[in-house]
N, CA and C of each residue as an Amber inpcrd file, in Angstrom:
protein
   324
  -5.3250000  17.8640000  -5.7470000  -4.7140000  16.7810000  -5.0490000
  -5.3070000  15.7310000  -6.0450000  -4.2000000  14.8200000  -6.8890000
  -4.7140000  13.8890000  -7.7590000  -5.0480000  12.5610000  -7.0520000
  -6.2680000  12.4360000  -7.4910000  -6.5880000  10.8590000  -7.0200000
  -6.0750000   9.4870000  -6.9300000  -5.8640000   9.3400000  -5.4100000
  -4.6880000   8.1670000  -5.2740000  -5.2550000   6.9690000  -4.9280000
  -6.6790000   6.8600000  -5.1540000  -7.4170000   5.8260000  -4.5680000
  -8.2120000   5.3350000  -6.0760000  -8.4290000   3.7680000  -6.4540000
  -8.9510000   3.4640000  -7.5450000  -9.1980000   2.0520000  -7.3890000
 -10.5850000   1.7100000  -7.7110000 -11.2070000   0.4180000  -7.0920000
 -11.2210000  -0.6540000  -8.8330000 -10.2830000  -1.5500000  -9.2400000
 -10.4870000  -2.2300000  -9.9630000 -11.1180000  -3.6640000  -9.4820000
 -12.1190000  -3.9160000  -9.9050000 -12.6900000  -5.4540000  -9.4760000
 -12.7680000  -5.1330000  -8.2100000 -12.0140000  -6.5560000  -7.6520000
 -12.3080000  -6.6000000  -6.1900000 -11.0050000  -5.8710000  -5.3330000
 -10.6510000  -5.0230000  -6.3900000  -8.9620000  -4.9230000  -5.6100000
  -9.1050000  -2.8230000  -5.3780000  -8.3710000  -2.6520000  -4.2950000
  -8.2320000  -1.1530000  -3.9110000  -6.7540000  -1.0590000  -4.8220000
  -6.5080000  -0.0780000  -5.6370000  -5.4910000   0.2260000  -5.8020000
  -5.3320000   1.7460000  -4.9890000  -3.6600000   1.9410000  -4.1580000
  -3.7890000   3.1080000  -3.5390000  -2.1470000   3.5260000  -3.8150000
  -1.9800000   4.1690000  -4.6660000  -0.6270000   5.3840000  -5.1160000
  -0.3460000   5.7270000  -3.8370000   0.9730000   5.1260000  -3.4540000
   1.5100000   5.9820000  -2.4710000   1.9060000   7.3800000  -2.8700000
   1.5680000   8.4220000  -1.6040000   2.8130000   9.4610000  -1.9630000
   4.1790000   9.3220000  -2.0020000   4.8810000  10.4820000  -2.1700000
   6.1340000  10.7650000  -1.9680000   6.7900000  10.1130000  -1.1960000
   6.6650000  10.7850000  -0.0230000   6.5270000  11.1410000   1.5160000
   5.4270000  10.3220000   2.4010000   5.5310000   9.1120000   3.1690000
   4.6370000   8.8310000   4.3190000   5.2230000   8.8770000   5.3390000
   4.4980000   9.7320000   5.7390000   4.7480000  10.1810000   7.7420000
   3.6470000  10.4330000   7.9740000   3.2550000  10.3980000   9.6610000
   2.3090000  10.4250000  10.2480000   1.3710000  10.4880000   9.6800000
   1.3530000  12.1600000   9.0490000   0.0570000  12.7860000   8.2940000
  -0.0470000  12.1610000   7.1890000   0.2280000  11.9640000   6.5830000
   0.0200000  11.2190000   5.5670000  -0.4360000   9.6320000   5.7540000
   0.0420000   8.8700000   6.1750000  -0.4640000   7.5680000   7.4050000
  -2.0480000   8.1000000   7.6740000  -2.3550000   9.2430000   8.5140000
  -3.3760000   8.7380000   8.7910000  -4.3640000   9.0480000   7.9270000
  -4.0880000  10.7810000   7.1270000  -5.2150000  10.3820000   6.0030000
  -5.4500000   9.2160000   4.9440000  -4.4500000   8.2960000   4.5360000
  -4.1980000   7.2620000   3.7200000  -5.2140000   6.0110000   4.1290000
  -4.7700000   6.1160000   5.6160000  -5.4750000   5.2360000   6.2750000
  -6.8830000   5.0610000   6.5170000  -7.5690000   6.4710000   6.7200000
  -9.2350000   6.6680000   7.2450000  -9.6790000   6.4190000   5.4510000
  -8.9090000   6.9480000   3.9010000  -9.2240000   6.9930000   2.9020000
  -9.7250000   5.1450000   3.2440000  -8.8520000   4.6480000   2.8060000
  -8.7750000   2.9650000   2.6170000  -9.0870000   2.6920000   3.5900000
  -9.6840000   2.8390000   4.6750000 -10.6660000   2.3520000   5.7180000
 -12.0980000   2.6940000   4.6170000 -12.5860000   3.7860000   4.3460000
 -13.5050000   4.1780000   3.8160000 -14.0240000   2.9160000   2.6210000
 -13.1070000   3.3410000   1.5780000 -13.3140000   2.1270000   0.5370000
 -13.6390000   0.9470000   0.8920000 -12.7020000   0.4490000   1.7860000
 -13.0770000  -1.2240000   2.5470000 -14.1310000  -1.5060000   2.7140000
 -14.8330000  -0.8680000   3.6760000 -16.4410000  -0.7670000   4.2660000
 -17.2260000  -0.5580000   2.9590000 -17.3530000   0.6710000   2.4750000
 -18.1360000   1.0290000   1.0540000 -18.2800000   0.0840000   0.0570000
 -17.3670000  -0.3450000  -0.3230000 -17.3490000  -1.2680000  -1.4960000
 -17.1130000  -2.7520000  -1.0860000 -16.6920000  -4.0460000  -1.9090000
 -16.6090000  -5.1090000  -1.8650000 -14.6020000  -5.1850000  -2.4390000
 -14.4760000  -4.7550000  -1.7080000 -12.9050000  -4.8570000  -1.4650000
 -12.1280000  -6.1960000  -0.8960000 -11.4830000  -6.8750000  -2.0780000
 -11.2300000  -8.2100000  -1.6170000  -9.8920000  -8.1060000  -1.0280000
  -8.8120000  -7.2690000  -2.1120000  -7.3510000  -7.1990000  -2.0190000
  -7.0030000  -5.8370000  -2.3350000  -5.9060000  -5.5600000  -1.8350000
  -4.9820000  -3.6540000  -1.5410000  -4.2610000  -4.3990000  -2.4460000
  -3.9740000  -3.0430000  -3.3310000  -2.6240000  -2.8290000  -4.6310000
  -2.3540000  -2.1980000  -3.4340000  -0.8350000  -1.4900000  -2.8860000
  -0.3580000  -0.3000000  -2.7720000   1.0490000  -0.0790000  -4.0250000
   0.8800000   1.1250000  -4.6780000   1.9750000   1.2330000  -5.4770000
   2.7330000   2.5460000  -5.1520000   3.9860000   1.8290000  -4.9090000
   5.0670000   2.6590000  -4.4200000   6.0180000   3.1500000  -5.3410000
   5.2010000   3.3790000  -6.3870000   6.2070000   4.3650000  -7.6320000
   6.7670000   5.6190000  -7.2840000   5.7120000   6.3800000  -6.9790000
   6.3530000   7.8190000  -6.2640000   7.2180000   7.8970000  -4.7830000
   6.9240000   6.4990000  -4.3430000   7.2230000   6.7840000  -2.8680000
   9.0320000   6.8360000  -2.5190000   9.5280000   7.7670000  -1.8250000
  10.8780000   7.7980000  -1.5090000  11.3550000   7.9040000  -0.3240000
  10.0100000   8.1950000   0.6340000  10.3910000   7.8890000   1.8100000
   8.9760000   7.4610000   2.7160000   9.5790000   6.5620000   3.7420000
   8.2100000   6.0140000   4.4040000   8.7670000   5.7990000   5.6810000
   8.2090000   6.1530000   7.0290000   8.7880000   6.2010000   8.2520000
   7.2590000   4.2700000   8.5170000   8.0120000   4.7090000   9.7980000
   6.8200000   3.3850000  10.7140000   5.4070000   3.6140000  11.0260000
   5.1510000   5.0940000  10.2960000   3.7190000   5.5110000   9.9200000
   3.2520000   4.6300000   8.7560000   3.9990000   4.4940000   8.0620000
   4.2790000   4.1400000   6.3940000   3.6320000   2.4290000   6.9120000
   4.7790000   2.2180000   7.8450000   4.6050000   0.3330000   7.6430000
   3.2940000   0.1410000   8.2420000   2.6850000   0.8730000   9.5460000
   1.2590000   0.9450000  10.0340000   0.5150000   0.9930000   8.9570000
   0.4160000   2.2210000   8.2200000  -0.2720000   1.8430000   7.1430000
  -1.1510000   0.1750000   6.5080000   0.3790000  -0.0520000   5.8510000
   0.3230000  -1.1960000   5.5910000  -0.3670000  -2.3000000   6.5610000
   0.2360000  -2.3650000   7.5030000   0.2000000  -3.8240000   8.2250000
  -1.6660000  -3.6990000   8.8330000  -2.1890000  -2.2360000   8.9910000
  -3.4120000  -1.8530000   9.7830000  -4.5910000  -2.3280000   8.4940000
  -3.9750000  -2.1030000   7.2990000  -5.1790000  -2.4190000   6.0880000
  -5.2160000  -3.9480000   5.8330000  -3.7090000  -4.5680000   5.9700000
  -3.4040000  -6.1460000   5.9600000  -4.6560000  -6.4830000   6.8540000
  -4.5790000  -6.3680000   8.4150000  -5.1850000  -7.1740000   9.1720000
  -6.9190000  -6.6250000   9.0950000  -7.5400000  -5.7200000   8.1340000
  -9.0130000  -5.4270000   7.8780000  -9.2370000  -6.2420000   6.8470000
  -8.0340000  -6.7540000   5.8700000  -8.9200000  -7.6420000   4.6160000
  -8.3200000  -9.1170000   4.9970000  -7.1770000  -9.3970000   5.5020000
  -6.7600000 -10.9410000   5.7760000  -7.9470000 -11.4010000   6.4990000
  -8.5780000 -10.3500000   7.5140000 -10.0440000 -11.8400000   8.2870000
 -10.9700000 -12.2610000   7.3410000 -10.9490000 -11.4890000   6.3650000
 -11.8780000 -11.7790000   5.0090000 -11.2030000 -12.9420000   3.8150000
 -10.2020000 -13.1530000   4.1500000  -9.5920000 -13.8930000   3.5460000
  -8.6340000 -12.9310000   1.6630000  -8.3360000 -11.8530000   2.4440000
  -7.9650000 -11.1040000   1.2120000  -6.4170000 -10.6150000   1.2230000
  -5.7060000 -10.3160000   0.3370000  -4.4040000 -10.1670000   0.4820000
  -3.8540000  -9.2560000   0.2860000  -2.7060000  -8.9170000   0.4190000
  -2.1890000  -7.1090000   0.1260000  -1.0800000  -7.4520000  -0.7570000
  -0.7760000  -6.3990000  -1.5960000   0.6830000  -6.2770000  -2.6130000
   0.9750000  -5.4720000  -2.7210000   2.2290000  -5.2690000  -3.0100000
   3.0430000  -4.2420000  -3.2500000   3.5710000  -3.9810000  -4.6700000
   3.7240000  -3.1020000  -5.4740000   4.1010000  -3.0170000  -6.9410000
   4.9210000  -2.0410000  -6.8250000   5.7450000  -1.6490000  -7.9970000
   7.0860000  -0.6940000  -8.2050000   7.4710000   0.0270000  -6.6940000
   7.7810000  -1.0510000  -5.6920000   8.7350000  -0.8200000  -4.7970000
  10.0350000  -0.9700000  -5.0760000  10.9420000   0.6090000  -4.9830000
  12.5690000   0.1830000  -5.1710000  13.4240000  -0.2960000  -4.3130000
  14.6460000  -0.0930000  -4.2020000  15.4400000  -0.9530000  -3.4300000
  15.3910000  -0.5140000  -1.5270000  14.8370000   1.2460000  -1.8110000
  14.7230000   1.4410000   0.0330000  13.6260000   1.2650000   0.3340000
  12.1970000   1.2650000  -0.5490000  11.2350000   0.8780000   0.2810000
  10.8170000  -0.6430000   0.1670000  11.4600000  -1.9380000  -0.5320000
  11.9910000  -3.1040000  -0.5500000  12.8760000  -3.2170000   0.5640000
  13.8500000  -2.8270000   0.9190000  14.7290000  -2.8060000   2.3240000
  13.4030000  -2.4590000   3.4330000  12.6220000  -1.3600000   3.5640000
  11.4310000  -0.8860000   4.4820000  11.2380000  -2.1180000   5.1700000
  10.4990000  -2.8110000   3.9860000   9.3290000  -3.9260000   3.9330000
   9.9190000  -5.0190000   4.5290000  11.3290000  -5.3730000   4.0310000
  12.1140000  -6.3860000   4.4260000  12.4510000  -6.3800000   6.1160000
  13.2650000  -5.0720000   6.5460000  13.5870000  -5.2590000   7.6900000
  12.3370000  -4.8550000   8.4970000  11.1730000  -4.2590000   8.6140000
   9.7620000  -4.0460000   9.5240000   9.1370000  -5.6860000   9.3630000
   9.4880000  -6.4100000   8.5050000   8.8360000  -7.4030000   9.0220000
   7.2070000  -7.6100000   8.2840000   6.8790000  -6.7700000   7.1620000
   6.2420000  -6.5860000   6.1480000   6.0820000  -7.6060000   5.4280000
   7.3950000  -8.0260000   4.8570000   7.7870000  -9.1970000   3.8250000
   6.4890000 -10.3290000   4.0880000   6.3340000 -10.8680000   5.5370000
   5.3860000 -11.4030000   5.9800000   4.1060000 -11.4600000   5.6060000
   3.6480000 -11.0650000   5.3750000   2.0980000 -10.4170000   5.5300000
   1.8090000  -9.4840000   3.5350000   2.5150000  -8.7550000   3.4440000
   2.6910000  -8.3150000   1.9620000   3.4430000  -8.6770000   0.9670000
   2.4370000  -9.1890000  -0.2160000   3.6360000  -9.9250000  -0.9540000
   3.8800000  -9.1560000  -2.5350000   5.3860000  -8.7340000  -2.6210000
   5.9420000  -7.7340000  -3.0470000   5.9660000  -8.5720000  -5.0030000
   5.3270000  -7.7070000  -5.6750000   4.8200000  -8.0040000  -7.1470000
   6.5710000  -7.2950000  -7.5100000   7.0750000  -8.3890000  -7.9440000
   9.1720000  -7.4240000  -8.4910000   8.5520000  -7.2310000 -10.1480000
   8.6080000  -6.4260000 -10.4200000   8.2240000  -6.0890000 -11.7990000
   8.7750000  -4.5610000 -12.2080000   8.9350000  -3.9120000 -13.7500000
   9.0220000  -2.4050000 -13.6090000  10.5580000  -2.2600000 -13.1460000
  10.4470000  -1.1540000 -12.0000000  11.5980000  -0.5880000 -11.5430000
  12.4160000  -1.5050000 -10.8970000  11.6950000  -3.1290000 -10.4320000
  12.5470000  -3.3930000  -9.3260000  13.2820000  -4.6050000  -9.8360000
  13.2960000  -4.7740000 -11.3700000  14.1720000  -5.6360000 -12.5240000
  15.7020000  -5.0440000 -12.4670000  15.4200000  -3.6990000 -12.2970000
  16.8690000  -3.3430000 -12.3280000  17.4650000  -4.0760000 -11.3960000
């Protein structure tokens, strides 16, 4: 399996899978939390370039990581979110805590 987690300076970059369901969400949350605890992570960037499906479990992944980072003044970002993922972000209320960087596919 390709590595989905990268640290760049104090940012944890997470390349989200094609489908984010309950099983995927648990594994993503565990690994992300490990990085947050071990490294000096201040911000998280979720890369949705490969993501085609995300249910409420995926929303939980983002919200849970936001809660861990926000207490230290960190921010959570989304990049490469297509229209469907942006809709899920908007409808779920994640837009209130997630900074969506609109570039690349989003500009279409």
